[in-house]
Amino acid sequence: MRKRVLVVDDDPSIRASLKKVLEAAGYDVLLAADSQEASNLCDSNCIGLLILDLRLPITSGWETFESLTRRNPYVPVIVVTGLANQFTTALAVGAGALLEKPIRVPVLLETMEKLLAESDDDRLRRLCGYRDDTRYVPSADAPPRRLRGERIVPLQKYRLSRPLSKGACT
């Protein structure tokens, strides 16, 4: 089954370019120019991945991010921006990746493949701010030790507005 990707960008030429590239790579692509259009498409379609520009008319990209991920927190999101200083915010709110404009197609496609291959447990860890690269494997004679993940950001700052639940199509 082909994954459906929603591209949210106010620039029609970027939307058209991404649609062409992603369809050639085997994805079903939906396009939205603003938050309202994106919300309507999310309500009426099963979205597998979201590509979201931060500069949008009417509402900001971060407000759109919050609105769309509130509907289904398991949908991976690639945030696209021309501003390099958004990386920390993207990590803090649980974005799967942040790509700077201009978008390099091979990097985008590789990022999409990684996010779509991510398990639900991995997404939950990312949403909660835990890094999965902090594994500890004790030796056989090592004393018992308490294990815990490393938080990227304090959880109390970015609480989910409702409990996580799987959407009908994830």
JSON list of C-alpha atoms in Angstrom, two decimals:
[
{"chain": "A", "resi": 1, "resn": "MET", "atom": "CA", "xyz": [0.00, 0.00, 0.00]},
{"chain": "A", "resi": 2, "resn": "ARG", "atom": "CA", "xyz": [1.32, 3.42, -0.94]},
{"chain": "A", "resi": 3, "resn": "LYS", "atom": "CA", "xyz": [1.78, 5.87, 1.91]},
{"chain": "A", "resi": 4, "resn": "ARG", "atom": "CA", "xyz": [-0.14, 9.11, 1.71]},
{"chain": "A", "resi": 5, "resn": "VAL", "atom": "CA", "xyz": [1.88, 12.28, 2.33]},
{"chain": "A", "resi": 6, "resn": "LEU", "atom": "CA", "xyz": [0.39, 15.68, 3.09]},
{"chain": "A", "resi": 7, "resn": "VAL", "atom": "CA", "xyz": [2.53, 18.63, 1.97]},
{"chain": "A", "resi": 8, "resn": "VAL", "atom": "CA", "xyz": [1.61, 21.94, 3.64]},
{"chain": "A", "resi": 9, "resn": "ASP", "atom": "CA", "xyz": [3.34, 24.96, 2.07]},
{"chain": "A", "resi": 10, "resn": "ASP", "atom": "CA", "xyz": [2.04, 28.35, 1.00]},
{"chain": "A", "resi": 11, "resn": "ASP", "atom": "CA", "xyz": [4.29, 28.45, -2.09]},
{"chain": "A", "resi": 12, "resn": "PRO", "atom": "CA", "xyz": [2.49, 26.82, -5.05]},
{"chain": "A", "resi": 13, "resn": "SER", "atom": "CA", "xyz": [5.74, 26.09, -6.90]},
{"chain": "A", "resi": 14, "resn": "ILE", "atom": "CA", "xyz": [7.18, 24.20, -3.92]},
{"chain": "A", "resi": 15, "resn": "ARG", "atom": "CA", "xyz": [3.95, 22.23, -3.52]},
{"chain": "A", "resi": 16, "resn": "ALA", "atom": "CA", "xyz": [3.95, 21.31, -7.22]},
{"chain": "A", "resi": 17, "resn": "SER", "atom": "CA", "xyz": [7.64, 20.34, -7.18]},
{"chain": "A", "resi": 18, "resn": "LEU", "atom": "CA", "xyz": [7.29, 18.17, -4.10]},
{"chain": "A", "resi": 19, "resn": "LYS", "atom": "CA", "xyz": [4.17, 16.52, -5.52]},
{"chain": "A", "resi": 20, "resn": "LYS", "atom": "CA", "xyz": [6.03, 15.58, -8.70]},
{"chain": "A", "resi": 21, "resn": "VAL", "atom": "CA", "xyz": [9.08, 14.23, -6.85]},
{"chain": "A", "resi": 22, "resn": "LEU", "atom": "CA", "xyz": [7.09, 12.31, -4.23]},
{"chain": "A", "resi": 23, "resn": "GLU", "atom": "CA", "xyz": [4.70, 10.75, -6.74]},
{"chain": "A", "resi": 24, "resn": "ALA", "atom": "CA", "xyz": [7.70, 9.61, -8.79]},
{"chain": "A", "resi": 25, "resn": "ALA", "atom": "CA", "xyz": [9.05, 8.00, -5.60]},
{"chain": "A", "resi": 26, "resn": "GLY", "atom": "CA", "xyz": [5.79, 6.08, -5.15]},
{"chain": "A", "resi": 27, "resn": "TYR", "atom": "CA", "xyz": [3.84, 8.17, -2.64]},
{"chain": "A", "resi": 28, "resn": "ASP", "atom": "CA", "xyz": [0.25, 9.42, -2.80]},
{"chain": "A", "resi": 29, "resn": "VAL", "atom": "CA", "xyz": [0.47, 13.17, -2.30]},
{"chain": "A", "resi": 30, "resn": "LEU", "atom": "CA", "xyz": [-2.08, 15.65, -0.96]},
{"chain": "A", "resi": 31, "resn": "LEU", "atom": "CA", "xyz": [-1.38, 19.38, -1.04]},
{"chain": "A", "resi": 32, "resn": "ALA", "atom": "CA", "xyz": [-2.50, 22.19, 1.28]},
{"chain": "A", "resi": 33, "resn": "ALA", "atom": "CA", "xyz": [-1.69, 25.89, 1.16]},
{"chain": "A", "resi": 34, "resn": "ASP", "atom": "CA", "xyz": [-2.67, 26.72, 4.74]},
{"chain": "A", "resi": 35, "resn": "SER", "atom": "CA", "xyz": [-3.70, 25.33, 8.11]},
{"chain": "A", "resi": 36, "resn": "GLN", "atom": "CA", "xyz": [-7.41, 25.16, 7.31]},
{"chain": "A", "resi": 37, "resn": "GLU", "atom": "CA", "xyz": [-6.85, 23.21, 4.10]},
{"chain": "A", "resi": 38, "resn": "ALA", "atom": "CA", "xyz": [-4.48, 20.87, 5.94]},
{"chain": "A", "resi": 39, "resn": "SER", "atom": "CA", "xyz": [-7.02, 20.30, 8.72]},
{"chain": "A", "resi": 40, "resn": "ASN", "atom": "CA", "xyz": [-9.75, 19.47, 6.22]},
{"chain": "A", "resi": 41, "resn": "LEU", "atom": "CA", "xyz": [-7.49, 17.01, 4.40]},
{"chain": "A", "resi": 42, "resn": "CYS", "atom": "CA", "xyz": [-6.45, 15.35, 7.68]},
{"chain": "A", "resi": 43, "resn": "ASP", "atom": "CA", "xyz": [-10.09, 14.96, 8.68]},
{"chain": "A", "resi": 44, "resn": "SER", "atom": "CA", "xyz": [-11.05, 13.28, 5.40]},
{"chain": "A", "resi": 45, "resn": "ASN", "atom": "CA", "xyz": [-7.90, 11.24, 4.63]},
{"chain": "A", "resi": 46, "resn": "CYS", "atom": "CA", "xyz": [-5.55, 8.78, 6.27]},
{"chain": "A", "resi": 47, "resn": "ILE", "atom": "CA", "xyz": [-2.20, 10.60, 6.36]},
{"chain": "A", "resi": 48, "resn": "GLY", "atom": "CA", "xyz": [1.01, 8.57, 6.72]},
{"chain": "A", "resi": 49, "resn": "LEU", "atom": "CA", "xyz": [3.47, 11.48, 6.86]},
{"chain": "A", "resi": 50, "resn": "LEU", "atom": "CA", "xyz": [3.28, 15.26, 7.03]},
{"chain": "A", "resi": 51, "resn": "ILE", "atom": "CA", "xyz": [5.71, 17.72, 5.42]},
{"chain": "A", "resi": 52, "resn": "LEU", "atom": "CA", "xyz": [5.07, 21.13, 6.98]},
{"chain": "A", "resi": 53, "resn": "ASP", "atom": "CA", "xyz": [6.52, 24.53, 6.13]},
{"chain": "A", "resi": 54, "resn": "LEU", "atom": "CA", "xyz": [6.75, 26.90, 9.10]},
{"chain": "A", "resi": 55, "resn": "ARG", "atom": "CA", "xyz": [5.82, 30.05, 7.16]},
{"chain": "A", "resi": 56, "resn": "LEU", "atom": "CA", "xyz": [2.12, 29.81, 6.50]},
{"chain": "A", "resi": 57, "resn": "PRO", "atom": "CA", "xyz": [-0.62, 32.40, 6.08]},
{"chain": "A", "resi": 58, "resn": "ILE", "atom": "CA", "xyz": [-3.32, 32.81, 8.76]},
{"chain": "A", "resi": 59, "resn": "THR", "atom": "CA", "xyz": [-1.73, 30.58, 11.45]},
{"chain": "A", "resi": 60, "resn": "SER", "atom": "CA", "xyz": [1.94, 29.85, 12.04]},
{"chain": "A", "resi": 61, "resn": "GLY", "atom": "CA", "xyz": [3.56, 26.57, 11.15]},
{"chain": "A", "resi": 62, "resn": "TRP", "atom": "CA", "xyz": [3.96, 25.69, 14.84]},
{"chain": "A", "resi": 63, "resn": "GLU", "atom": "CA", "xyz": [0.26, 26.30, 15.51]},
{"chain": "A", "resi": 64, "resn": "THR", "atom": "CA", "xyz": [-0.55, 24.14, 12.50]},
{"chain": "A", "resi": 65, "resn": "PHE", "atom": "CA", "xyz": [1.88, 21.49, 13.78]},
{"chain": "A", "resi": 66, "resn": "GLU", "atom": "CA", "xyz": [0.12, 21.42, 17.16]},
{"chain": "A", "resi": 67, "resn": "SER", "atom": "CA", "xyz": [-3.34, 21.29, 15.61]},
{"chain": "A", "resi": 68, "resn": "LEU", "atom": "CA", "xyz": [-2.52, 18.45, 13.21]},
{"chain": "A", "resi": 69, "resn": "THR", "atom": "CA", "xyz": [-0.50, 16.36, 15.65]},
{"chain": "A", "resi": 70, "resn": "ARG", "atom": "CA", "xyz": [-3.23, 16.71, 18.26]},
{"chain": "A", "resi": 71, "resn": "ARG", "atom": "CA", "xyz": [-5.50, 14.81, 15.85]},
{"chain": "A", "resi": 72, "resn": "ASN", "atom": "CA", "xyz": [-2.99, 11.99, 15.45]},
{"chain": "A", "resi": 73, "resn": "PRO", "atom": "CA", "xyz": [0.28, 12.15, 17.37]},
{"chain": "A", "resi": 74, "resn": "TYR", "atom": "CA", "xyz": [1.58, 9.04, 15.62]},
{"chain": "A", "resi": 75, "resn": "VAL", "atom": "CA", "xyz": [1.87, 10.72, 12.21]},
{"chain": "A", "resi": 76, "resn": "PRO", "atom": "CA", "xyz": [5.54, 11.60, 11.65]},
{"chain": "A", "resi": 77, "resn": "VAL", "atom": "CA", "xyz": [6.19, 15.23, 10.72]},
{"chain": "A", "resi": 78, "resn": "ILE", "atom": "CA", "xyz": [9.03, 16.72, 8.70]},
{"chain": "A", "resi": 79, "resn": "VAL", "atom": "CA", "xyz": [9.28, 20.44, 9.43]},
{"chain": "A", "resi": 80, "resn": "VAL", "atom": "CA", "xyz": [10.66, 22.54, 6.56]},
{"chain": "A", "resi": 81, "resn": "THR", "atom": "CA", "xyz": [12.01, 26.04, 7.11]},
{"chain": "A", "resi": 82, "resn": "GLY", "atom": "CA", "xyz": [14.38, 28.63, 5.77]},
{"chain": "A", "resi": 83, "resn": "LEU", "atom": "CA", "xyz": [15.36, 29.53, 9.34]},
{"chain": "A", "resi": 84, "resn": "ALA", "atom": "CA", "xyz": [18.22, 27.54, 10.83]},
{"chain": "A", "resi": 85, "resn": "ASN", "atom": "CA", "xyz": [17.38, 28.43, 14.45]},
{"chain": "A", "resi": 86, "resn": "GLN", "atom": "CA", "xyz": [14.26, 26.23, 14.67]},
{"chain": "A", "resi": 87, "resn": "PHE", "atom": "CA", "xyz": [16.04, 22.93, 15.36]},
{"chain": "A", "resi": 88, "resn": "THR", "atom": "CA", "xyz": [15.64, 23.00, 19.16]},
{"chain": "A", "resi": 89, "resn": "THR", "atom": "CA", "xyz": [11.94, 23.83, 18.92]},
{"chain": "A", "resi": 90, "resn": "ALA", "atom": "CA", "xyz": [11.40, 21.05, 16.39]},
{"chain": "A", "resi": 91, "resn": "LEU", "atom": "CA", "xyz": [13.01, 18.52, 18.75]},
{"chain": "A", "resi": 92, "resn": "ALA", "atom": "CA", "xyz": [11.10, 19.87, 21.73]},
{"chain": "A", "resi": 93, "resn": "VAL", "atom": "CA", "xyz": [7.66, 19.48, 20.17]},
{"chain": "A", "resi": 94, "resn": "GLY", "atom": "CA", "xyz": [8.37, 16.04, 18.74]},
{"chain": "A", "resi": 95, "resn": "ALA", "atom": "CA", "xyz": [8.91, 16.68, 15.04]},
{"chain": "A", "resi": 96, "resn": "GLY", "atom": "CA", "xyz": [10.48, 13.72, 13.31]},
{"chain": "A", "resi": 97, "resn": "ALA", "atom": "CA", "xyz": [12.94, 15.90, 11.39]},
{"chain": "A", "resi": 98, "resn": "LEU", "atom": "CA", "xyz": [13.76, 19.46, 10.44]},
{"chain": "A", "resi": 99, "resn": "LEU", "atom": "CA", "xyz": [14.96, 20.23, 6.91]},
{"chain": "A", "resi": 100, "resn": "GLU", "atom": "CA", "xyz": [16.24, 23.60, 5.81]},
{"chain": "A", "resi": 101, "resn": "LYS", "atom": "CA", "xyz": [15.29, 25.16, 2.51]},
{"chain": "A", "resi": 102, "resn": "PRO", "atom": "CA", "xyz": [16.25, 24.69, -0.21]},
{"chain": "A", "resi": 103, "resn": "ILE", "atom": "CA", "xyz": [15.20, 21.07, 0.19]},
{"chain": "A", "resi": 104, "resn": "ARG", "atom": "CA", "xyz": [17.62, 18.48, -1.14]},
{"chain": "A", "resi": 105, "resn": "VAL", "atom": "CA", "xyz": [15.49, 15.71, -2.62]},
{"chain": "A", "resi": 106, "resn": "PRO", "atom": "CA", "xyz": [17.76, 12.75, -1.68]},
{"chain": "A", "resi": 107, "resn": "VAL", "atom": "CA", "xyz": [17.85, 13.95, 1.94]},
{"chain": "A", "resi": 108, "resn": "LEU", "atom": "CA", "xyz": [14.06, 14.39, 1.99]},
{"chain": "A", "resi": 109, "resn": "LEU", "atom": "CA", "xyz": [13.42, 10.91, 0.58]},
{"chain": "A", "resi": 110, "resn": "GLU", "atom": "CA", "xyz": [15.88, 9.27, 2.98]},
{"chain": "A", "resi": 111, "resn": "THR", "atom": "CA", "xyz": [14.33, 11.13, 5.93]},
{"chain": "A", "resi": 112, "resn": "MET", "atom": "CA", "xyz": [10.85, 10.07, 4.86]},
{"chain": "A", "resi": 113, "resn": "GLU", "atom": "CA", "xyz": [11.90, 6.42, 4.59]},
{"chain": "A", "resi": 114, "resn": "LYS", "atom": "CA", "xyz": [13.43, 6.49, 8.08]},
{"chain": "A", "resi": 115, "resn": "LEU", "atom": "CA", "xyz": [10.38, 8.12, 9.65]},
{"chain": "A", "resi": 116, "resn": "LEU", "atom": "CA", "xyz": [7.92, 5.80, 7.92]},
{"chain": "A", "resi": 117, "resn": "ALA", "atom": "CA", "xyz": [9.94, 2.78, 9.08]},
{"chain": "A", "resi": 118, "resn": "GLU", "atom": "CA", "xyz": [9.90, 4.05, 12.68]},
{"chain": "A", "resi": 119, "resn": "SER", "atom": "CA", "xyz": [7.86, 1.87, 15.04]},
{"chain": "A", "resi": 120, "resn": "ASP", "atom": "CA", "xyz": [5.06, 3.26, 17.19]},
{"chain": "A", "resi": 121, "resn": "ASP", "atom": "CA", "xyz": [7.25, 2.73, 20.28]},
{"chain": "A", "resi": 122, "resn": "ASP", "atom": "CA", "xyz": [10.03, 4.79, 18.71]},
{"chain": "A", "resi": 123, "resn": "ARG", "atom": "CA", "xyz": [7.56, 7.57, 17.87]},
{"chain": "A", "resi": 124, "resn": "LEU", "atom": "CA", "xyz": [6.27, 7.56, 21.43]},
{"chain": "A", "resi": 125, "resn": "ARG", "atom": "CA", "xyz": [9.83, 7.84, 22.78]},
{"chain": "A", "resi": 126, "resn": "ARG", "atom": "CA", "xyz": [10.53, 10.75, 20.42]},
{"chain": "A", "resi": 127, "resn": "LEU", "atom": "CA", "xyz": [7.27, 12.48, 21.38]},
{"chain": "A", "resi": 128, "resn": "CYS", "atom": "CA", "xyz": [8.15, 12.14, 25.06]},
{"chain": "A", "resi": 129, "resn": "GLY", "atom": "CA", "xyz": [11.62, 13.55, 24.52]},
{"chain": "A", "resi": 130, "resn": "TYR", "atom": "CA", "xyz": [13.63, 10.38, 25.03]},
{"chain": "A", "resi": 131, "resn": "ARG", "atom": "CA", "xyz": [16.64, 9.58, 22.88]},
{"chain": "A", "resi": 132, "resn": "ASP", "atom": "CA", "xyz": [17.13, 6.00, 21.80]},
{"chain": "A", "resi": 133, "resn": "ASP", "atom": "CA", "xyz": [20.89, 6.25, 21.44]},
{"chain": "A", "resi": 134, "resn": "THR", "atom": "CA", "xyz": [21.54, 6.00, 25.19]},
{"chain": "A", "resi": 135, "resn": "ARG", "atom": "CA", "xyz": [21.56, 2.23, 25.63]},
{"chain": "A", "resi": 136, "resn": "TYR", "atom": "CA", "xyz": [23.52, 0.52, 28.36]},
{"chain": "A", "resi": 137, "resn": "VAL", "atom": "CA", "xyz": [24.48, -3.15, 28.08]},
{"chain": "A", "resi": 138, "resn": "PRO", "atom": "CA", "xyz": [25.99, -4.41, 31.33]},
{"chain": "A", "resi": 139, "resn": "SER", "atom": "CA", "xyz": [28.57, -7.17, 31.51]},
{"chain": "A", "resi": 140, "resn": "ALA", "atom": "CA", "xyz": [27.59, -10.43, 33.20]},
{"chain": "A", "resi": 141, "resn": "ASP", "atom": "CA", "xyz": [29.34, -9.56, 36.49]},
{"chain": "A", "resi": 142, "resn": "ALA", "atom": "CA", "xyz": [28.42, -5.86, 36.59]},
{"chain": "A", "resi": 143, "resn": "PRO", "atom": "CA", "xyz": [26.54, -4.73, 39.69]},
{"chain": "A", "resi": 144, "resn": "PRO", "atom": "CA", "xyz": [22.82, -3.97, 39.20]},
{"chain": "A", "resi": 145, "resn": "ARG", "atom": "CA", "xyz": [22.24, -0.48, 37.98]},
{"chain": "A", "resi": 146, "resn": "ARG", "atom": "CA", "xyz": [19.19, 1.62, 37.34]},
{"chain": "A", "resi": 147, "resn": "LEU", "atom": "CA", "xyz": [18.67, 2.38, 33.64]},
{"chain": "A", "resi": 148, "resn": "ARG", "atom": "CA", "xyz": [16.85, 5.36, 32.25]},
{"chain": "A", "resi": 149, "resn": "GLY", "atom": "CA", "xyz": [16.70, 7.28, 29.01]},
{"chain": "A", "resi": 150, "resn": "GLU", "atom": "CA", "xyz": [18.10, 10.74, 28.51]},
{"chain": "A", "resi": 151, "resn": "ARG", "atom": "CA", "xyz": [15.54, 13.49, 28.16]},
{"chain": "A", "resi": 152, "resn": "ILE", "atom": "CA", "xyz": [16.08, 16.11, 25.51]},
{"chain": "A", "resi": 153, "resn": "VAL", "atom": "CA", "xyz": [13.65, 18.58, 27.10]},
{"chain": "A", "resi": 154, "resn": "PRO", "atom": "CA", "xyz": [11.75, 18.64, 30.40]},
{"chain": "A", "resi": 155, "resn": "LEU", "atom": "CA", "xyz": [8.43, 16.86, 29.88]},
{"chain": "A", "resi": 156, "resn": "GLN", "atom": "CA", "xyz": [6.42, 19.31, 31.97]},
{"chain": "A", "resi": 157, "resn": "LYS", "atom": "CA", "xyz": [7.07, 22.06, 29.42]},
{"chain": "A", "resi": 158, "resn": "TYR", "atom": "CA", "xyz": [5.53, 20.15, 26.53]},
{"chain": "A", "resi": 159, "resn": "ARG", "atom": "CA", "xyz": [2.70, 18.04, 27.86]},
{"chain": "A", "resi": 160, "resn": "LEU", "atom": "CA", "xyz": [0.41, 16.40, 25.40]},
{"chain": "A", "resi": 161, "resn": "SER", "atom": "CA", "xyz": [-3.03, 17.94, 25.47]},
{"chain": "A", "resi": 162, "resn": "ARG", "atom": "CA", "xyz": [-4.67, 14.50, 25.51]},
{"chain": "A", "resi": 163, "resn": "PRO", "atom": "CA", "xyz": [-3.58, 10.90, 25.95]},
{"chain": "A", "resi": 164, "resn": "LEU", "atom": "CA", "xyz": [-1.91, 9.22, 23.01]},
{"chain": "A", "resi": 165, "resn": "SER", "atom": "CA", "xyz": [-4.20, 6.98, 21.03]},
{"chain": "A", "resi": 166, "resn": "LYS", "atom": "CA", "xyz": [-3.74, 5.35, 17.70]},
{"chain": "A", "resi": 167, "resn": "GLY", "atom": "CA", "xyz": [-5.72, 6.84, 14.85]},
{"chain": "A", "resi": 168, "resn": "ALA", "atom": "CA", "xyz": [-7.99, 4.65, 12.74]},
{"chain": "A", "resi": 169, "resn": "CYS", "atom": "CA", "xyz": [-5.47, 4.37, 9.95]},
{"chain": "A", "resi": 170, "resn": "THR", "atom": "CA", "xyz": [-2.05, 4.12, 11.57]}
]
